[in-house]
Short mmCIF file of C-alpha atoms in Angstrom, two decimals:
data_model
loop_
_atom_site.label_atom_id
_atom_site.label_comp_id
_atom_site.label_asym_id
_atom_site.label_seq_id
_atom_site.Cartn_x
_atom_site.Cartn_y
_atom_site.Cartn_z
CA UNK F 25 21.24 -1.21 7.30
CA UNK F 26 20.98 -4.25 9.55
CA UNK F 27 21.63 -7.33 7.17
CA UNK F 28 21.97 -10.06 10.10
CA UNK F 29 19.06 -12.54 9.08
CA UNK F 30 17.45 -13.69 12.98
CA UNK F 31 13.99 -15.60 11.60
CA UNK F 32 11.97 -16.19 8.74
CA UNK F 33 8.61 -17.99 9.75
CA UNK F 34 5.08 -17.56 9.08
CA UNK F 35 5.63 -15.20 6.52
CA UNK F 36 8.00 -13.10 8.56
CA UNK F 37 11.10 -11.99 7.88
CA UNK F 38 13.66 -10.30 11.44
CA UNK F 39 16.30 -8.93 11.35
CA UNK F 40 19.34 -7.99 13.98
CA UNK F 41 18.67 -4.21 14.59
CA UNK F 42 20.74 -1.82 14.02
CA UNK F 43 22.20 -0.91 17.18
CA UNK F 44 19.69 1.80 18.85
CA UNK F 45 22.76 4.13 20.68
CA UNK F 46 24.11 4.59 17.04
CA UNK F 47 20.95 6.24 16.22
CA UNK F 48 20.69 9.49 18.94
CA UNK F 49 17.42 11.20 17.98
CA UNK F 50 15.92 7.62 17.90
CA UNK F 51 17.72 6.56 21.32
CA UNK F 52 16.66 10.26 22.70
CA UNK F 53 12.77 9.80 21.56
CA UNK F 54 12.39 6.21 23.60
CA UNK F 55 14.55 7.66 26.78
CA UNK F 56 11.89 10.48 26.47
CA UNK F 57 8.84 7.71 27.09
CA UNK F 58 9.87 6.68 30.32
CA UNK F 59 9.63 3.35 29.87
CA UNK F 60 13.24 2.54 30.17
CA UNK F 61 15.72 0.71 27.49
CA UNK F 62 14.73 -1.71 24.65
CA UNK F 63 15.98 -4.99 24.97
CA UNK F 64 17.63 -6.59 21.74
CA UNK F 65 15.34 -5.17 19.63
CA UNK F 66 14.67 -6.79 16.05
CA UNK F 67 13.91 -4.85 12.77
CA UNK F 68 11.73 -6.29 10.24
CA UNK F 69 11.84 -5.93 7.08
CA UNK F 70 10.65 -2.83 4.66
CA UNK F 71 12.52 0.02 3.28
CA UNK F 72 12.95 2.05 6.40
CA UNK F 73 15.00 1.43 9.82
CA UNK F 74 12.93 0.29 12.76
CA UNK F 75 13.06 -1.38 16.19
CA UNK F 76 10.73 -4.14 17.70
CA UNK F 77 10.76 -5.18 20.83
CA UNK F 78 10.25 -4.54 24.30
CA UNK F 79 11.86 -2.59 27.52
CA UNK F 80 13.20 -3.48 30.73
CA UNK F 81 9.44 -2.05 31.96
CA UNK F 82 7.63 -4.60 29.72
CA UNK F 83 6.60 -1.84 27.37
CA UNK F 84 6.11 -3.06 23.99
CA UNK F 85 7.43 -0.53 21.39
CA UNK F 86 8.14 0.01 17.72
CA UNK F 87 10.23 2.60 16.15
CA UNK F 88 10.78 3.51 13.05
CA UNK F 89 12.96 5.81 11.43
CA UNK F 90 12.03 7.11 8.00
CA UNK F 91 14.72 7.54 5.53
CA UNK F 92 13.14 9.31 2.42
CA UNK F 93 13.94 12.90 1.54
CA UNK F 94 14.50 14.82 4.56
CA UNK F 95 14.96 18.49 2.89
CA UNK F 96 10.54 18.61 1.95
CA UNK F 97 10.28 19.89 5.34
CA UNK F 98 8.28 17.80 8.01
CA UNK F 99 6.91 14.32 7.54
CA UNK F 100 4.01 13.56 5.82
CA UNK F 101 3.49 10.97 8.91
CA UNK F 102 3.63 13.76 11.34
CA UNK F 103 1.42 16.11 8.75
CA UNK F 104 -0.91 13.71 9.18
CA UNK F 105 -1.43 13.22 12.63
CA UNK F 106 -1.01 16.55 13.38
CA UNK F 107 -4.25 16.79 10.74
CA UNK F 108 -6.00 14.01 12.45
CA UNK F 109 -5.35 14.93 16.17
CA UNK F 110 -6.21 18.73 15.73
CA UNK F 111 -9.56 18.15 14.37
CA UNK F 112 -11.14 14.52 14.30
CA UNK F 113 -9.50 13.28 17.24
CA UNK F 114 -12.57 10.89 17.73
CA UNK F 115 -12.44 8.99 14.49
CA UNK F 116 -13.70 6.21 12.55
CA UNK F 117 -10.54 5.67 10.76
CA UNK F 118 -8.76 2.77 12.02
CA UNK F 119 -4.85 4.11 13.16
CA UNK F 120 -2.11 3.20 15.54
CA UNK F 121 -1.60 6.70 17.36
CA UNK F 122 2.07 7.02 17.61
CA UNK F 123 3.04 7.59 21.44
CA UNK F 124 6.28 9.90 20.75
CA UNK F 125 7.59 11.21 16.88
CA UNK F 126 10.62 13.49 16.52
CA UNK F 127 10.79 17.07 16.25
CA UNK F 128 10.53 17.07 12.63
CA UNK F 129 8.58 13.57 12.49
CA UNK F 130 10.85 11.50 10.94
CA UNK F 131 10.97 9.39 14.07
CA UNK F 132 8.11 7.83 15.57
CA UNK F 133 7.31 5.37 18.34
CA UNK F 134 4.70 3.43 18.57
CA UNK F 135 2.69 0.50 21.03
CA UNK F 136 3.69 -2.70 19.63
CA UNK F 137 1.82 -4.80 18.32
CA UNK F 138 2.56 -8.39 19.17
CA UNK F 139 2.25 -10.94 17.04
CA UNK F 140 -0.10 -8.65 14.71
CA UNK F 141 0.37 -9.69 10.77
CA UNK F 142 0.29 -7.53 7.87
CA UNK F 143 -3.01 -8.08 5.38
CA UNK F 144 0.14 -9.54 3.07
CA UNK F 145 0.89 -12.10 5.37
CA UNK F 146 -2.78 -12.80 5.79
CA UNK F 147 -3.41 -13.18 1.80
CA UNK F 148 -0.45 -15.45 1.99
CA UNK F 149 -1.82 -17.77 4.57
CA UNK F 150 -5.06 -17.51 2.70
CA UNK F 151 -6.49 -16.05 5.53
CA UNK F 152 -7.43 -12.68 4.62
CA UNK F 153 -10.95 -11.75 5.87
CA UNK F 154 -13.73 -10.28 3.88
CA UNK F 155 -15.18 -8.56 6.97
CA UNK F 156 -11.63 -6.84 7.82
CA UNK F 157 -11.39 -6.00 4.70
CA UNK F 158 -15.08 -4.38 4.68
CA UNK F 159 -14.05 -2.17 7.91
CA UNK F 160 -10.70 -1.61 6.14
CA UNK F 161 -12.82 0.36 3.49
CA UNK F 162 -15.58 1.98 5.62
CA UNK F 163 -12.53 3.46 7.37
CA UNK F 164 -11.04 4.89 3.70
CA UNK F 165 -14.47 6.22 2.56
CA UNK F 166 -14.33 8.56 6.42
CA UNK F 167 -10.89 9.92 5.23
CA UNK F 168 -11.92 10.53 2.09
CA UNK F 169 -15.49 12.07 2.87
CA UNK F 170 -13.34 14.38 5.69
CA UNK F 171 -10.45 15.40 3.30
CA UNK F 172 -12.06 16.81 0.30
CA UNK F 173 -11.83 20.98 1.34
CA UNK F 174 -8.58 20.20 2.95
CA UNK F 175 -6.74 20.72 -0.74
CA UNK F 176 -4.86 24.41 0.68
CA UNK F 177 -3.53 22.61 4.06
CA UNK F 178 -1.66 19.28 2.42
CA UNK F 179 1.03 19.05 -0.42
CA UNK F 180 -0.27 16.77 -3.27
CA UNK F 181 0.51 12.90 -2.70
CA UNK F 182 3.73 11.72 -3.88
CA UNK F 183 4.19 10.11 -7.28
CA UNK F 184 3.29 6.73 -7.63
CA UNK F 185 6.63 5.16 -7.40
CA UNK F 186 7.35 3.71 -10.94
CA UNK F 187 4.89 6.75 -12.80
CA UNK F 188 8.60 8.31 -13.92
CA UNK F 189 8.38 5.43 -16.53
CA UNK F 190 4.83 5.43 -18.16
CA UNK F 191 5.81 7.52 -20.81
CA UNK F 192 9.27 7.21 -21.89
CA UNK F 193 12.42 6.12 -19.28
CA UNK F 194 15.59 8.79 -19.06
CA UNK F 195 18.97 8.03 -20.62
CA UNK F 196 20.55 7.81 -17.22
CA UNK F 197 17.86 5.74 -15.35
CA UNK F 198 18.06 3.54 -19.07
CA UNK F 199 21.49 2.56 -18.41
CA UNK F 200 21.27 1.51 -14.59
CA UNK F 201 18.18 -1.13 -14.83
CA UNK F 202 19.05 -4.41 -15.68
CA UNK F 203 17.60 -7.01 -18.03
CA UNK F 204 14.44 -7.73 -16.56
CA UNK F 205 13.73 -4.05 -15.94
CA UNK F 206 14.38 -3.16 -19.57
CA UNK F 207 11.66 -6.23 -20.57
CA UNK F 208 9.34 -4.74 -18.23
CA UNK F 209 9.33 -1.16 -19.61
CA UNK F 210 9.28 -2.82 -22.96
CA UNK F 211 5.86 -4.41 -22.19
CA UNK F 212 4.41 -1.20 -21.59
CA UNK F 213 6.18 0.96 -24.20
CA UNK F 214 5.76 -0.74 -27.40
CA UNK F 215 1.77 -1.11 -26.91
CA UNK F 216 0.67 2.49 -27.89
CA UNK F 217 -2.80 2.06 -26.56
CA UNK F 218 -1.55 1.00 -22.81
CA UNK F 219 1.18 3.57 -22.72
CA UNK F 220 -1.33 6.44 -23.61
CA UNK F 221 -3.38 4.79 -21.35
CA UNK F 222 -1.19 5.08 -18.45
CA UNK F 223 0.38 8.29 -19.18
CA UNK F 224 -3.36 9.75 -18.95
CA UNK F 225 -3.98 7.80 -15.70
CA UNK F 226 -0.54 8.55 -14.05
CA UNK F 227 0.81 11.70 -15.72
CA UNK F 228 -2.65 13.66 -17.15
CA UNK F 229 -4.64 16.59 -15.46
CA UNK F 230 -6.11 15.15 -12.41
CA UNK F 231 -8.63 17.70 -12.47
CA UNK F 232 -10.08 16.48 -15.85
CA UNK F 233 -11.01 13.39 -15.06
CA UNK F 234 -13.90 14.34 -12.72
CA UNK F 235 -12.65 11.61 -10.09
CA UNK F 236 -13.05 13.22 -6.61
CA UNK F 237 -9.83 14.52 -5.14
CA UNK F 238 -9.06 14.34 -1.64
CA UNK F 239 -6.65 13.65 1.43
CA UNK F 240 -5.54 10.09 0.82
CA UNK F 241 -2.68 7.35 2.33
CA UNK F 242 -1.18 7.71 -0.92
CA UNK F 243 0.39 4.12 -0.66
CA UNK F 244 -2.01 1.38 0.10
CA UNK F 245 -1.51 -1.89 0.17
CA UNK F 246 -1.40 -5.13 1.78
CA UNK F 247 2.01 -4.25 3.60
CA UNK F 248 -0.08 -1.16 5.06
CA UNK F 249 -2.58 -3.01 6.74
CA UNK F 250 -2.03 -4.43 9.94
CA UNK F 251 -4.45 -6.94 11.86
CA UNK F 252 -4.47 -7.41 15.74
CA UNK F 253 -4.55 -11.17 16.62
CA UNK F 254 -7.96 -11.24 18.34
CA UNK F 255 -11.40 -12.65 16.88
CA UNK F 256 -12.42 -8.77 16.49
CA UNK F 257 -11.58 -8.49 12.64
CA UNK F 258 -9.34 -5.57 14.09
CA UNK F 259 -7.29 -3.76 11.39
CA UNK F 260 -5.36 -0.72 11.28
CA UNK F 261 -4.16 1.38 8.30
CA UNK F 262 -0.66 1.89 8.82
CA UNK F 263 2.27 3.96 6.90
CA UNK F 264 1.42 6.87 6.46
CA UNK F 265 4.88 8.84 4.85
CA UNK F 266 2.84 9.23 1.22
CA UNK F 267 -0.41 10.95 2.74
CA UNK F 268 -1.46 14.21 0.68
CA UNK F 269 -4.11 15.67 -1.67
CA UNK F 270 -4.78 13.43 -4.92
CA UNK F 271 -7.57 11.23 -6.96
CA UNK F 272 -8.99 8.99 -4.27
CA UNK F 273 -8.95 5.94 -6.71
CA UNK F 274 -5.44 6.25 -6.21
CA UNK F 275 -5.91 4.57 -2.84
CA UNK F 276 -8.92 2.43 -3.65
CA UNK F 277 -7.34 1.00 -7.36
CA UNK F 278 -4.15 0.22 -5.45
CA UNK F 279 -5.31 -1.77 -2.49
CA UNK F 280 -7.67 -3.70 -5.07
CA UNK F 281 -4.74 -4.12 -7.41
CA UNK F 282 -2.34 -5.25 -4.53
CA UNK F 283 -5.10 -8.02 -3.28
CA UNK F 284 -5.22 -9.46 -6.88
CA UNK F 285 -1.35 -9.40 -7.30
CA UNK F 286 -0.92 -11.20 -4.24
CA UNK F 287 -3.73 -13.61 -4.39
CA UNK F 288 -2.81 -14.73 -7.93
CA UNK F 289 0.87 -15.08 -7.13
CA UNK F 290 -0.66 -17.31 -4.43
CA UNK F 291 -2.48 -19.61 -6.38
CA UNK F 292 0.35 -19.64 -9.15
CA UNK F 293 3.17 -21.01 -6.69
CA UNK F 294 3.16 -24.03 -5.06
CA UNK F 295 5.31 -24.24 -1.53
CA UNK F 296 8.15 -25.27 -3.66
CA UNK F 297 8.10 -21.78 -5.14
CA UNK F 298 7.25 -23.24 -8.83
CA UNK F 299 4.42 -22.87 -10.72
CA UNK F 300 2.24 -26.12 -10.88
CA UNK F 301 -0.17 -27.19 -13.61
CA UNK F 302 -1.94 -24.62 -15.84
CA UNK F 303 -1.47 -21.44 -15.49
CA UNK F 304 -4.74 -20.23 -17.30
CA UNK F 305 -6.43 -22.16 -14.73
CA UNK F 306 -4.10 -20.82 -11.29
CA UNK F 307 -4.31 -17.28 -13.28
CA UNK F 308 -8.60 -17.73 -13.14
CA UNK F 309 -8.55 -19.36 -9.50
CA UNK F 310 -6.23 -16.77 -8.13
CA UNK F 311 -9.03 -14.22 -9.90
CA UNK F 312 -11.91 -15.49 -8.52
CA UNK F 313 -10.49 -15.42 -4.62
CA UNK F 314 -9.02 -11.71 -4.81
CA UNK F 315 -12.24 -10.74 -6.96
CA UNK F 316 -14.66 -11.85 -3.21
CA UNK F 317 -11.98 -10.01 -1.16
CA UNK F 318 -12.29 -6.90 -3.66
CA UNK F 319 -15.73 -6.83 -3.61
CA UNK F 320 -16.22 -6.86 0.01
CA UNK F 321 -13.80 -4.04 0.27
CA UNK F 322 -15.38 -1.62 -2.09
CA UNK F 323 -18.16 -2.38 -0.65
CA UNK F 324 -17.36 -1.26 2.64
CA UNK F 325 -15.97 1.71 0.89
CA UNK F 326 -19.24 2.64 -1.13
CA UNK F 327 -21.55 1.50 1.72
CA UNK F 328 -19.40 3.72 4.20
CA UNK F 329 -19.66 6.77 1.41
CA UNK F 330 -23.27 6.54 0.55
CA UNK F 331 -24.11 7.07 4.25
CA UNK F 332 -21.61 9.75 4.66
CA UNK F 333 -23.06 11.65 1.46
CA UNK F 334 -20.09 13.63 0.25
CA UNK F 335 -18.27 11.52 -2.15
CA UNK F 336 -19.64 11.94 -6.05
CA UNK F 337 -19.78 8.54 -7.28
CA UNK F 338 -19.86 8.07 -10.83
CA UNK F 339 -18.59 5.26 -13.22
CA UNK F 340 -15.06 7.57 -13.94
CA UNK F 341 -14.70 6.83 -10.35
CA UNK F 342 -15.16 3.48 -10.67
CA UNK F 343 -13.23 3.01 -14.20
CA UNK F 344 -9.91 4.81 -12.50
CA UNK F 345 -10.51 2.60 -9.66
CA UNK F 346 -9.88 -0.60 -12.22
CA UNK F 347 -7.28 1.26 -14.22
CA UNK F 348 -5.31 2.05 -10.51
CA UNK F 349 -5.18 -2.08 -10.48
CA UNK F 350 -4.17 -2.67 -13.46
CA UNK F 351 -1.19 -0.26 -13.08
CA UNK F 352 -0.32 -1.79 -9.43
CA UNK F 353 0.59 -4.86 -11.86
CA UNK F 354 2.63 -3.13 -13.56
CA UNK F 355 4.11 -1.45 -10.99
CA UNK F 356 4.96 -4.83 -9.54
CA UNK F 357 6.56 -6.17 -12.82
CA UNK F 358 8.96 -3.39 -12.90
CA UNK F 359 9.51 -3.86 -8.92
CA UNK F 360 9.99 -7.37 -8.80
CA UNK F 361 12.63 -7.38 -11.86
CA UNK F 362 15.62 -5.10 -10.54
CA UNK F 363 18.57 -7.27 -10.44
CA UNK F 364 17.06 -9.74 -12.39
CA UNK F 365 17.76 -10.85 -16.08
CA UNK F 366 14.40 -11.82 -16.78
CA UNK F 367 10.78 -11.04 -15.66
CA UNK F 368 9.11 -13.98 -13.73
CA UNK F 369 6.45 -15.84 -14.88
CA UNK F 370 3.96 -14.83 -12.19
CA UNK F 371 4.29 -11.10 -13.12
CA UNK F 372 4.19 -11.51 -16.68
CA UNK F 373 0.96 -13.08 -16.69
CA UNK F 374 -0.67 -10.44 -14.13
CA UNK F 375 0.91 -8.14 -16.30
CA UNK F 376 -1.21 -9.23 -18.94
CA UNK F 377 -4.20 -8.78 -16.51
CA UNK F 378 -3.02 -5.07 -15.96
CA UNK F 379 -3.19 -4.08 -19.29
CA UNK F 380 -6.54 -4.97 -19.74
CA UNK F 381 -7.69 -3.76 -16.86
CA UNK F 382 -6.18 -0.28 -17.78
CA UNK F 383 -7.30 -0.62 -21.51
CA UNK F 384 -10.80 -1.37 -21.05
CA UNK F 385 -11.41 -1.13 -17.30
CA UNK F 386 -15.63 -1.21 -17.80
CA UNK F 387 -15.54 -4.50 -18.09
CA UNK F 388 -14.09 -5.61 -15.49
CA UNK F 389 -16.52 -3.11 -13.30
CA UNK F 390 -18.61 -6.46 -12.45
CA UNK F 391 -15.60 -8.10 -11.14
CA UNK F 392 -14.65 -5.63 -8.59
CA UNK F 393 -17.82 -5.21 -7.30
CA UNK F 394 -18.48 -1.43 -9.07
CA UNK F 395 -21.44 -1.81 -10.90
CA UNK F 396 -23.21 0.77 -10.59
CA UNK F 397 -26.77 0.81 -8.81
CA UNK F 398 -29.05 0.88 -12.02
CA UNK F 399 -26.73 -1.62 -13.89
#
């Protein structure tokens, strides 16, 4: 992995690439577009390899080369596509088509997209847009509305990442987390009502909860957003190596969730990275912006659905949609502590948030914009 630091501004962070020849299939799949070599290419950050930049043609390209497990057969990425392309080619769902993936789609090439920001770097700027946000979930609501029969052609979303924890953490995983980690599980664990609580939301029979199941992104957040620089309000859902079958509040709760947790954070930290003044009142400011960005994006979502007619609304949807947030806190706290020897602040207290979001999630309904109609 490429460790060579090349820039960190406006909220982004490059990296020297690993070089390209080192990689074959990847090297083979951009010889196979034609549009000749990449020149010193930079990788930006996230969990898998990738390449930005552009060829000696003055195509732009990025490619990016999963590195999850390999032996589940093809990608869900290419799964996916292949899903999309073969029958709803003409779509309302805002994507980035990839121009070229690998055999077995663990490779893909894509049109850059320059000087595009993530809806994370947005929220960080404090310029994340109610109106994207409302296409963002319009867009959600037509892959959920299409999805629903498709349970027999997709494998069932991957686990939330940190679920393996809700109820109780193995011996061998115990003794590898450090401090913070161990504080973080403890949080969660020695309240009986939000472990049971989570362990019913993360780990219990999907199909009891009479939450509509369908094909979802399986991973959404911030990160998976990405937002053209024109006056357009264009944004494209991006990322899609979780995509399967599974609740769709999954996908709502965990976008929601991920605006609050970043908008909060926001408001908490100053530019000198410390928390200023008090943090009851950051906590409630930080609330107040992510709860007008949440509401416009459910209701794009629910506006989107109601036209489309397929998607049984009820207030179980809308409770696991709250619940979904208040784990994507949680989630975070046990993220944001490996290495460390002591939770942050900043997580803590959205922590706190989390678990009553997950403990008593119709009250926050109002908040999130979910009210129902005859409320």
């Amino acid at each position: 992995m490429a460790d060579s630091l090349l820039e960190v501004g406006d909220h982004r962070v490059l990296y020297a690439a690993d070089d390209l020849a080192s990689h074959p299939t990847a090297a083979a799949l951009v010889a196979q577009l034609g549009f000749g070599d990449m020149i010193t290419p930079v990788q930006l950050s996230g969990r898998n390899l990738n390449w930005l930049g552009s060829t000696n043609t003055g195509q732009g390209l990025f490619v990016k080369k999963e590195l999850g497990d390999q032996s589940r057969g093809p990608s869900r990425t290419m799964t996916f596509f292949d899903w999309l392309d073969a029958d709803f080619y003409d779509t309302d769902l805002p994507v980035i088509r990839p121009l070229a993936m690998s055999a077995d789609g663990y490779i893909q090439a894509y049109p850059a997209i320059h000087e595009g920001r993530t809806g994370q770097q947005l929220a960080v700027a404090g310029e994340l847009d109610t109106k994207m946000l409302e296409g963002v979930g319009s867009g959600l609501a037509w892959l959920h509305h299409r999805g629903q029969s498709e349970r027999s052609r997709h494998n069932a979303a991957s686990p939330l990442p940190s679920s393996f924890g809700a109820d109780a953490i193995d011996v061998e995983i115990f003794h590898g987390m450090s401090a913070a980690q161990l504080e973080a599980w403890t949080i969660i664990h020695r309240q009986e009502e939000l472990r049971l609580a989570c362990v019913d939301l993360l780990l219990g029979d999907t199909e009891k909860t009479h939450v509509p199941m369908s094909t979802i992104h399986g991973d959404l957040r911030l990160d998976q957003l990405l937002a053209a620089p024109d006056a357009e309000n264009t944004c494209w859902i991006i990322d899609w190596e979780e995509f399967g079958y599974g609740s769709i509040a999954r996908d709502l709760g965990s976008l929601a969730g991920d605006i609050l947790n970043v908008t909060v954070i926001g408001a908490l930290y100053s530019k000198s990275g410390r928390i200023e003044n008090d943090i009851d009142d950051l906590v409630a400011t930080g609330v107040s912006r992510a709860s007008a960005l949440i509401r416009a994006f459910v209701h794009g979502y629910f506006g989107r659905a109601q036209s489309l007619g397929s998607i049984r609304d009820s207030r179980a949807l809308r409770a696991s949609i709250v619940r979904y947030a208040g784990w994507h806190q949680f989630d975070r706290l046990v993220t944001s502590s490996e290495g460390l020897i002591a939770t942050a602040p900043a997580a803590r207290a959205l922590a706190g948030i989390g678990h009553a979001l997950i403990v008593d999630p119709e009250q926050f309904l109002p908040d999130f914009g979910l009210e129902m109609r005859s409320e």
